[in-house]
Amino acid sequence: MTDASRPEVEDTVWEEREALIDRIPRWIAMTFLFVAVVSIWDLVTRMGWVSAIILPTPAETLEDLIFVGGNLIAGEYMVDALWTTTLTVAYGFLIAAGIGFSLGVLVGETKFGERAVMPYLVAIDTMPKVAFAPLFIAWLGFDIGSKVALAAFIATFPIVVATAAGLYAANENERLLFKSMGATRLQTLLRLKLPTGLPYIFTGLKIASVGVMAGAITGEFLGGGRGFGALIRQSASQLDTPRVFALILYLSLLGLALYFTVVWMQRYFVFWNKAEKPGGIG
Amino acid sequence: MSKVEPLPREPQTTVARSLPVYEIERLSKTYARNNLTALSDVYLTIHKGEFVSVIGSSGCGKSTLLKIMAGLLPPTTGRVVLDGRPVLGPRPDIGMMFQQATLLPWKTTIENIVLPIEIREGRAAAKAAHVRAMDLLELVGLGEFPNVYPGELSGGMAQRASICRMLVADPAMLLLDEPFSALDEFTRDFMNMEFQRICMERGATAFLVTHSLEEAVILSDRIQVMKARPGRIVEDVRINLRRPRTLEMINTQEFGEIVAHIRELLGKEAHE
Ligand SMILES: Nc1ncnc2c1ncn2[C@@H]1O[C@H](COP(=O)(O)OP(=O)(O)O)[C@@H](O)[C@H]1O
Ligand SMILES: [Mg+2]
């Protein structure tokens, strides 16, 4: 308000100040953390505080990263290994998604599934699933099959639980609405419960994408074969720690690729659910 | 209290009296799960073109009554007949609306509105109903938003869209369970007036569950006052205020007297 009689009155505009740590832009923050960690790593190894067999220097690791990268780009033996592991992970994930989703629908949609199937699933889920690896190797041999089985076995349960939870997610009013429209059970499942449950199902798939990697690599550690896990074990047994580091880093790219494929699919299929997630990566 | 000219009372049309749409007799409901008697000995007749509300405190059995009327819940005893045929399950001649708009977020507004047709008659029929849905959207003032997703609609707009969904199959009977109670007071007043206009234009027969006294009085021809434990109708209050009702009527003496009367009926229960 303009008031000629009180010319000295000023607006009481003030700024809210954020703490410095909250104001750093993402890329600076990420770079800073990276440089800090690598510097400490470098210091620790250079000063000889930690033996080179336990922790190689950043420079050695970089050297091996370049070597492994070159090997992969040139299409040499490591590509075969990576491809084998990729196939294991892909098959494992698809099998887990198929079985997990089907069991999830059985559990979430039918009382029989909820009453009879779920207790057994919970019982199996509480077991340390990696312990089944020798069995899978005995049943399916040292080839890719036993690794796929272990990977799928580990990744199935989160999908079952997520799918069942997703099917419960439609609220009372939405169910009543479908009932009042005379919707059949199948219509209610396909047009209400499944779409409502999609965000849950994708959360399950994300957890499964992490589990399937762990399962595949564990399978390759224990059952040998021609995958990346076998390469890592081989390097580790030769105490070639820089190589192990480099292999793990490339392996993590495979995990990231799978994870972000799921995230991307979720963005595409669950287009209406744009809830902000901290970090914006999932 | 200042002196207010009494409003002329609308004479009851004898035609409306003669055509019962809903006939409910000896209705009771006991939930087996907790052996709770939610309704006991309810009688209710609704005539064609009538607007009837049921009011009562939370938990007195209003939603139970509405669900039984809609064929969503079987009664324990009694008889529910709509248009001469017993209600034995959900029926296409009933349109429903709930407290939440319950629009599916992955469908556009217009796709949501034709959902009852899609479920009953398939996708092709739903597509064909878009024309009618568009008319309804115009009717409620959402003519510019057919292809918008519900996430972008305000609460009031979403409820207007769900009015359209309720009307799209042209039901003989409208059942509404606290449809505007999640809205803020101003939006709610506005929606009540809109809803009155829509009902008058279509000559709709409606049954409204509410726990707002003013909403019940301003919209209804008759108010069923319910009490709890067990849920029962204790009085059938006839509202003879002239139509169309306006928000200004809330300030009249007559309106105030009706509200006071019902409040007293409901208040007694609290001290019983
Ligand atoms: N599915 C149910 N099972 C058991 N009790 C119920 C169920 N639904 C409602 N009730 C009980 O019946 C009574 C009436 O509920 P309701 O009809 O929802 O009341 P209102 O709509 O008037 O708030 C309440 O005491 C409530 O707890
Ligand atoms: Mg209720």
XYZ file of C-alpha atoms and ligand atoms in Angstrom:
582
model
C 0.000 0.000 0.000
C 1.349 3.436 -0.859
C 1.073 5.719 2.077
C 2.459 9.220 1.431
C 2.384 10.126 5.090
C 4.792 7.287 5.979
C 7.447 7.367 3.252
C 10.015 5.626 5.431
C 8.035 2.363 5.701
C 9.787 -0.477 3.896
C 8.741 -3.950 2.784
C 9.702 -6.681 5.170
C 11.116 -8.931 2.511
C 13.538 -11.498 3.785
C 15.229 -14.566 2.462
C 15.184 -18.029 3.804
C 18.760 -19.303 3.926
C 19.582 -22.918 3.319
C 22.616 -24.469 4.960
C 25.655 -24.745 2.696
C 25.471 -28.548 2.569
C 21.941 -28.357 1.150
C 22.860 -25.788 -1.488
C 25.564 -27.713 -3.357
C 24.401 -28.640 -6.872
C 24.294 -32.345 -7.647
C 27.210 -32.543 -10.068
C 29.539 -30.606 -7.774
C 28.463 -32.706 -4.811
C 29.033 -35.943 -6.727
C 32.410 -34.839 -8.067
C 33.483 -33.651 -4.645
C 32.603 -36.936 -2.982
C 34.301 -38.939 -5.729
C 37.520 -36.906 -5.511
C 37.479 -37.099 -1.720
C 37.081 -40.881 -1.630
C 39.709 -41.492 -4.325
C 42.143 -39.116 -2.554
C 41.803 -40.935 0.735
C 42.074 -44.257 -1.073
C 45.217 -43.022 -2.831
C 46.709 -41.737 0.417
C 46.000 -44.952 2.288
C 47.587 -47.158 -0.380
C 50.490 -44.844 -1.264
C 51.586 -44.553 2.352
C 51.541 -48.344 2.593
C 49.014 -48.357 5.455
C 47.156 -51.110 3.657
C 48.843 -53.933 1.765
C 48.597 -53.735 -2.045
C 47.143 -57.254 -2.129
C 44.216 -56.129 -0.030
C 43.725 -52.731 -1.610
C 45.401 -51.733 -4.879
C 46.139 -48.087 -5.598
C 43.636 -46.077 -7.640
C 46.189 -45.910 -10.442
C 46.522 -49.696 -10.610
C 42.778 -50.087 -10.578
C 42.421 -47.540 -13.367
C 45.017 -49.434 -15.375
C 43.019 -52.623 -15.031
C 39.791 -50.804 -15.767
C 41.314 -49.656 -19.046
C 42.639 -53.141 -19.752
C 39.321 -54.847 -19.099
C 37.492 -52.136 -21.012
C 39.844 -52.592 -23.955
C 39.327 -56.330 -23.800
C 35.565 -55.853 -23.828
C 35.616 -53.357 -26.673
C 37.974 -55.501 -28.725
C 35.522 -58.363 -28.318
C 37.995 -60.697 -26.649
C 37.284 -63.457 -24.129
C 35.822 -61.141 -21.485
C 32.945 -60.232 -23.787
C 31.943 -63.890 -23.837
C 32.016 -63.925 -20.066
C 29.971 -60.748 -19.799
C 27.502 -62.047 -22.373
C 27.122 -65.323 -20.486
C 26.375 -63.440 -17.282
C 24.029 -61.073 -19.100
C 22.074 -64.033 -20.453
C 21.981 -65.630 -17.006
C 20.679 -62.428 -15.485
C 18.151 -61.850 -18.267
C 16.755 -65.389 -18.171
C 16.743 -65.374 -14.389
C 14.901 -62.072 -14.308
C 12.298 -63.096 -16.880
C 11.639 -66.423 -15.152
C 11.397 -64.699 -11.764
C 9.044 -62.079 -13.210
C 6.839 -64.750 -14.802
C 6.645 -67.072 -11.811
C 6.620 -64.242 -9.257
C 3.805 -62.416 -11.001
C 1.704 -65.571 -11.410
C 2.139 -66.610 -7.793
C 1.507 -63.018 -6.726
C -1.814 -62.980 -8.559
C -2.716 -66.348 -7.029
C -1.903 -65.082 -3.538
C -3.360 -61.601 -3.958
C -6.514 -62.523 -5.826
C -7.669 -65.821 -4.344
C -8.348 -66.770 -0.754
C -6.825 -70.178 -1.537
C -3.559 -68.542 -2.504
C -3.608 -66.323 0.542
C -4.443 -69.163 2.928
C -2.536 -72.095 1.431
C 0.235 -70.817 -0.825
C 1.458 -67.760 1.059
C 2.508 -69.540 4.298
C 4.739 -71.900 2.331
C 6.211 -69.047 0.336
C 7.015 -67.153 3.518
C 8.628 -70.287 4.955
C 10.827 -70.732 1.881
C 11.607 -67.026 1.731
C 13.064 -67.030 5.224
C 15.604 -69.703 4.230
C 19.057 -68.541 3.087
C 18.409 -69.097 -0.595
C 22.075 -69.188 -1.572
C 22.278 -72.472 0.341
C 20.250 -74.043 -2.458
C 23.070 -73.432 -4.958
C 24.673 -76.889 -4.581
C 21.273 -78.441 -5.213
C 20.727 -76.475 -8.394
C 24.212 -77.448 -9.572
C 23.470 -81.089 -8.809
C 20.177 -80.913 -10.686
C 21.123 -78.708 -13.616
C 24.890 -79.134 -13.967
C 27.685 -76.584 -14.238
C 26.216 -74.888 -17.256
C 24.214 -71.665 -17.281
C 21.025 -73.491 -16.187
C 21.967 -73.853 -12.527
C 22.947 -70.160 -12.305
C 19.712 -69.062 -13.950
C 17.813 -71.196 -11.460
C 19.574 -69.673 -8.447
C 19.164 -66.135 -9.806
C 15.458 -66.695 -10.498
C 14.960 -68.391 -7.142
C 16.342 -65.390 -5.270
C 14.458 -62.816 -7.365
C 11.035 -64.482 -7.346
C 9.933 -63.741 -3.789
C 10.050 -59.940 -3.853
C 7.905 -60.031 -6.981
C 5.341 -62.365 -5.389
C 5.033 -60.177 -2.317
C 4.912 -56.948 -4.328
C 2.294 -58.264 -6.756
C 0.078 -59.542 -3.945
C 0.414 -56.242 -2.080
C -0.352 -54.375 -5.303
C -3.571 -56.302 -5.780
C -4.683 -55.315 -2.277
C -3.951 -51.657 -2.989
C -7.256 -50.726 -4.657
C -9.373 -49.064 -1.986
C -12.831 -49.943 -0.734
C -14.601 -47.285 -2.799
C -12.935 -48.351 -6.022
C -13.950 -51.964 -5.371
C -17.513 -50.874 -4.615
C -17.564 -48.815 -7.789
C -16.577 -51.822 -9.890
C -19.035 -54.023 -8.054
C -21.820 -51.494 -8.597
C -21.051 -51.462 -12.313
C -21.539 -55.221 -12.365
C -17.878 -55.889 -13.216
C -16.806 -59.533 -13.339
C -13.943 -60.750 -11.199
C -11.648 -60.806 -14.215
C -12.672 -57.273 -15.229
C -12.022 -56.033 -11.714
C -8.618 -57.715 -11.721
C -7.534 -56.453 -15.130
C -9.030 -52.975 -15.098
C -8.769 -52.007 -11.466
C -6.514 -54.130 -9.290
C -3.614 -54.699 -11.672
C -3.271 -51.090 -12.856
C -3.581 -49.882 -9.255
C -0.927 -52.384 -8.214
C 1.568 -51.544 -10.977
C 3.677 -49.167 -8.851
C 4.016 -51.927 -6.239
C 4.851 -54.520 -8.865
C 7.590 -52.317 -10.282
C 9.034 -51.808 -6.826
C 9.181 -55.600 -6.564
C 10.868 -55.809 -9.964
C 13.503 -53.296 -8.855
C 14.293 -55.337 -5.762
C 14.344 -58.437 -7.948
C 16.757 -56.824 -10.413
C 19.266 -56.448 -7.590
C 18.613 -59.972 -6.315
C 18.957 -61.569 -9.727
C 22.469 -60.119 -10.114
C 23.483 -61.439 -6.709
C 22.046 -64.849 -7.561
C 23.751 -65.070 -10.935
C 27.188 -64.093 -9.596
C 26.882 -66.348 -6.552
C 25.971 -69.178 -8.909
C 29.040 -68.471 -11.008
C 31.291 -68.321 -7.946
C 30.063 -71.664 -6.720
C 29.416 -73.449 -9.988
C 32.194 -72.141 -12.202
C 31.289 -71.907 -15.858
C 32.159 -69.133 -18.287
C 30.538 -66.093 -16.714
C 31.931 -62.925 -15.216
C 31.637 -64.383 -11.726
C 34.073 -67.141 -12.686
C 36.518 -64.506 -13.986
C 36.295 -62.635 -10.706
C 36.901 -65.778 -8.689
C 39.839 -66.684 -10.891
C 41.432 -63.236 -10.482
C 40.782 -63.291 -6.775
C 42.463 -66.681 -6.386
C 45.524 -65.202 -8.119
C 45.410 -62.294 -5.636
C 44.983 -59.962 -8.608
C 42.967 -57.466 -6.596
C 43.065 -54.583 -9.135
C 41.533 -56.929 -11.707
C 38.829 -57.973 -9.266
C 38.005 -54.321 -8.663
C 37.846 -53.588 -12.365
C 35.656 -56.614 -13.093
C 33.254 -55.681 -10.304
C 32.927 -52.172 -11.697
C 32.034 -53.459 -15.160
C 29.687 -55.978 -13.630
C 27.897 -53.219 -11.773
C 27.176 -51.612 -15.147
C 25.154 -54.698 -16.018
C 23.208 -54.361 -12.751
C 22.609 -50.675 -13.388
C 21.422 -51.368 -16.931
C 18.863 -53.866 -15.659
C 17.731 -51.595 -12.840
C 17.246 -48.615 -15.091
C 15.453 -50.702 -17.701
C 12.901 -51.429 -14.979
C 12.788 -47.757 -13.936
C 12.276 -46.727 -17.531
C 9.493 -49.276 -18.012
C 7.837 -48.014 -14.858
C 7.942 -44.419 -16.114
C 6.352 -45.580 -19.350
C 3.664 -47.870 -17.945
C 2.828 -46.022 -14.736
C 2.723 -42.629 -16.410
C 0.059 -41.322 -14.042
C 2.100 -41.892 -10.898
C 4.768 -39.211 -10.975
C 5.410 -39.100 -7.242
C 8.709 -37.375 -6.606
C 11.315 -39.666 -5.155
C 14.333 -38.281 -3.333
C 17.341 -38.443 -5.609
C 15.123 -38.756 -8.639
C 16.597 -42.127 -9.645
C 13.780 -44.478 -9.040
C -34.524 -13.562 15.959
C -35.538 -11.047 13.289
C -38.853 -11.401 11.563
C -38.553 -13.130 8.183
C -41.329 -13.525 5.671
C -42.250 -17.192 5.583
C -41.482 -18.776 2.240
C -44.447 -20.013 0.249
C -44.745 -23.755 0.615
C -44.656 -25.824 -2.490
C -47.792 -27.947 -2.846
C -46.908 -31.629 -3.012
C -47.620 -33.005 -6.430
C -50.014 -35.908 -6.179
C -48.447 -37.564 -9.233
C -45.142 -37.960 -7.452
C -46.860 -39.642 -4.516
C -48.403 -42.295 -6.694
C -45.282 -43.821 -8.241
C -43.037 -45.608 -5.784
C -39.579 -46.339 -7.164
C -38.022 -47.921 -4.096
C -39.948 -50.004 -1.648
C -38.037 -51.122 1.427
C -39.712 -53.109 4.170
C -38.624 -54.727 7.440
C -35.017 -54.298 6.423
C -32.359 -55.349 8.887
C -28.692 -56.117 8.656
C -26.472 -57.897 11.130
C -22.815 -58.197 10.187
C -21.879 -61.814 10.836
C -18.218 -60.971 11.376
C -18.753 -59.086 14.621
C -22.425 -59.891 15.190
C -23.207 -56.174 14.949
C -26.737 -55.089 14.120
C -26.180 -52.151 11.793
C -29.821 -51.792 10.680
C -33.050 -52.802 12.314
C -36.575 -52.768 10.931
C -36.162 -50.071 8.297
C -39.142 -49.063 6.167
C -38.653 -46.588 3.352
C -40.554 -45.715 0.213
C -39.084 -43.363 -2.379
C -41.309 -41.963 -5.109
C -40.415 -41.032 -8.640
C -38.709 -37.662 -8.874
C -38.189 -37.425 -5.139
C -34.991 -36.378 -3.432
C -34.602 -38.250 -0.151
C -31.713 -37.922 2.292
C -30.703 -39.946 5.268
C -28.896 -38.167 8.040
C -27.356 -39.468 11.216
C -24.177 -39.599 13.198
C -21.176 -41.466 11.893
C -21.516 -45.226 12.288
C -25.304 -45.269 12.571
C -25.718 -47.465 9.494
C -26.258 -45.016 6.629
C -23.723 -46.576 4.293
C -24.992 -50.030 5.155
C -28.484 -48.982 4.098
C -27.197 -47.487 0.873
C -25.120 -50.564 0.031
C -28.115 -52.838 0.561
C -30.257 -50.573 -1.621
C -27.559 -50.717 -4.307
C -27.413 -54.502 -4.220
C -23.814 -54.418 -3.027
C -24.612 -56.097 0.272
C -27.294 -58.693 1.046
C -29.765 -57.820 3.816
C -30.272 -60.129 6.808
C -34.047 -59.773 6.705
C -36.507 -57.725 4.734
C -37.341 -56.725 1.212
C -35.842 -54.232 -1.241
C -37.724 -53.637 -4.476
C -36.718 -51.170 -7.170
C -39.118 -50.425 -10.012
C -41.144 -53.520 -9.217
C -38.185 -55.902 -9.307
C -36.391 -57.161 -6.193
C -32.805 -55.981 -5.786
C -30.662 -59.120 -5.723
C -27.342 -57.657 -6.839
C -25.843 -54.628 -8.609
C -28.176 -53.210 -11.254
C -27.606 -51.081 -14.313
C -30.562 -48.830 -13.430
C -28.729 -47.594 -10.338
C -26.065 -44.882 -10.520
C -23.704 -44.454 -7.612
C -21.403 -41.841 -6.209
C -19.035 -42.005 -3.254
C -17.209 -39.643 -0.953
C -14.078 -39.948 -3.055
C -14.384 -39.289 -6.752
C -12.645 -42.643 -7.397
C -11.619 -41.740 -10.912
C -9.064 -44.137 -12.370
C -5.844 -42.136 -12.773
C -4.748 -43.978 -15.921
C -7.898 -43.051 -17.808
C -8.797 -39.610 -19.098
C -11.829 -37.831 -17.704
C -14.060 -38.896 -20.568
C -12.807 -42.501 -20.448
C -13.619 -42.527 -16.748
C -17.113 -41.278 -17.422
C -17.916 -44.024 -19.916
C -16.413 -46.708 -17.644
C -19.828 -48.105 -16.561
C -20.661 -48.627 -20.235
C -17.245 -50.121 -20.962
C -17.693 -52.634 -18.137
C -21.250 -53.609 -19.063
C -21.264 -53.389 -22.838
C -17.628 -53.382 -23.951
C -15.151 -50.992 -25.520
C -17.084 -50.274 -28.703
C -20.212 -49.213 -26.812
C -18.047 -47.071 -24.532
C -16.533 -45.350 -27.550
C -19.993 -44.700 -28.929
C -21.032 -43.187 -25.591
C -18.373 -40.463 -25.823
C -20.933 -38.136 -27.418
C -23.289 -38.492 -24.479
C -20.388 -38.187 -22.045
C -19.396 -34.945 -23.724
C -22.930 -33.558 -23.221
C -22.727 -34.483 -19.552
C -19.337 -32.805 -19.209
C -20.858 -29.650 -20.678
C -23.742 -29.967 -18.224
C -21.404 -29.900 -15.223
C -19.109 -27.278 -16.709
C -16.197 -29.551 -17.567
C -16.612 -29.220 -21.318
C -12.975 -28.252 -21.765
C -11.484 -31.171 -19.872
C -12.496 -34.421 -21.591
C -8.935 -35.518 -22.347
C -7.330 -34.429 -19.102
C -6.153 -37.062 -16.619
C -7.853 -36.941 -13.181
C -4.556 -36.062 -11.511
C -4.918 -32.624 -13.029
C -8.483 -32.031 -11.804
C -9.280 -30.261 -8.526
C -11.371 -32.061 -5.909
C -14.560 -30.311 -7.004
C -13.907 -30.974 -10.679
C -13.228 -34.639 -9.949
C -16.541 -34.938 -8.106
C -18.325 -33.275 -11.014
C -16.731 -35.837 -13.337
C -17.982 -38.599 -11.080
C -21.474 -37.097 -11.286
C -21.183 -37.550 -15.047
C -20.065 -41.158 -14.611
C -23.072 -41.786 -12.384
C -25.415 -40.317 -14.997
C -23.899 -41.763 -18.179
C -25.990 -44.945 -18.280
C -29.110 -42.870 -17.538
C -30.012 -44.708 -14.308
C -33.517 -44.539 -12.861
C -32.148 -44.130 -9.361
C -29.184 -42.194 -7.981
C -27.531 -43.354 -4.764
C -24.983 -41.016 -3.202
C -22.862 -41.676 -0.122
C -21.578 -38.385 1.320
C -20.552 -37.288 -2.165
C -19.355 -33.795 -1.300
C -18.185 -34.208 2.267
C -14.509 -34.307 1.326
C -14.765 -30.893 -0.353
C -14.240 -27.534 1.320
C -17.347 -25.686 2.436
C -17.525 -23.226 -0.482
C -16.986 -25.849 -3.161
C -19.505 -27.999 -1.376
C -22.219 -25.283 -1.382
C -21.571 -24.747 -5.048
C -21.737 -28.471 -5.807
C -25.003 -28.789 -3.902
C -26.580 -26.095 -6.043
C -25.161 -27.665 -9.201
C -26.465 -31.033 -8.169
C -29.917 -29.640 -7.473
C -29.978 -28.082 -10.934
C -28.928 -31.375 -12.574
C -31.544 -33.347 -10.647
C -34.281 -30.872 -11.520
C -33.320 -30.836 -15.202
C -33.454 -34.602 -15.404
C -36.318 -35.159 -12.984
C -33.961 -37.501 -11.165
C -34.882 -39.674 -8.218
C -32.102 -39.534 -5.671
C -31.133 -40.949 -2.313
C -28.384 -39.077 -0.491
C -26.418 -40.124 2.569
C -24.998 -37.184 4.437
C -23.992 -36.042 7.874
C -24.428 -32.370 7.058
C -27.737 -30.950 8.235
C -27.700 -27.959 5.901
C -26.846 -30.105 2.912
C -29.716 -32.461 3.703
C -32.242 -29.658 4.181
C -31.241 -27.649 1.120
C -31.368 -30.641 -1.239
C -34.146 -32.879 0.023
C -37.870 -33.317 -0.233
C -37.691 -35.702 2.708
C -35.071 -36.399 5.322
C -34.831 -39.724 7.085
C -33.357 -39.166 10.514
C -31.365 -42.169 11.654
C -30.160 -43.224 15.041
C -27.550 -45.779 15.950
C -27.328 -49.069 17.841
C -29.262 -50.477 16.190
C -29.483 -48.286 13.103
C -33.079 -47.260 12.564
C -35.103 -44.436 11.035
C -36.720 -42.401 13.800
C -38.433 -39.699 11.786
C -39.368 -38.861 8.224
C -39.052 -35.060 7.972
C -40.760 -33.431 5.025
C -39.054 -30.276 3.683
C -41.524 -28.012 1.958
C -39.153 -25.234 0.968
C -39.822 -23.888 -2.505
C -37.647 -25.072 -5.417
C -35.213 -24.181 -6.735
C -33.574 -23.845 -3.362
C -30.954 -21.154 -2.933
C -28.121 -20.726 -0.475
C -29.870 -17.638 0.885
C -32.623 -19.870 2.219
C -30.164 -21.113 4.828
C -30.627 -17.784 6.603
C -34.416 -17.952 6.728
C -36.366 -18.720 9.851
C -38.092 -21.684 8.310
C -34.782 -23.288 7.351
C -33.470 -22.596 10.825
C -36.486 -24.233 12.417
C -36.092 -27.378 10.359
C -32.398 -27.592 11.187
C -33.141 -27.003 14.858
C -35.787 -29.721 14.852
C -33.497 -32.337 13.318
C -30.598 -31.289 15.487
C -32.756 -31.853 18.517
C -33.778 -35.295 17.260
C -30.156 -36.232 16.708
C -28.968 -34.554 19.878
C -31.294 -36.562 22.091
C -29.529 -39.690 21.009
C -26.187 -38.436 22.224
C -27.511 -38.233 25.771
C -29.499 -41.421 25.748
N -18.223 -54.896 6.766
C -18.553 -54.657 8.049
N -18.403 -55.611 8.987
C -18.713 -55.371 10.266
N -19.221 -54.231 10.736
C -19.410 -53.228 9.859
C -19.093 -53.391 8.481
N -19.371 -52.242 7.829
C -19.855 -51.401 8.775
N -19.880 -51.990 9.983
C -20.370 -51.399 11.236
O -21.729 -51.090 11.078
C -22.055 -49.847 11.651
C -22.664 -48.943 10.598
O -21.667 -48.634 9.640
P -21.960 -47.695 8.396
O -23.166 -48.189 7.709
O -20.725 -47.595 7.598
O -22.271 -46.310 9.130
P -22.314 -44.830 8.552
O -22.227 -44.882 7.078
O -23.589 -44.271 9.052
O -21.158 -44.113 9.156
C -20.765 -49.300 12.232
O -20.765 -49.548 13.619
C -19.692 -50.081 11.545
O -18.586 -50.259 12.387
Mg -20.750 -44.027 5.758
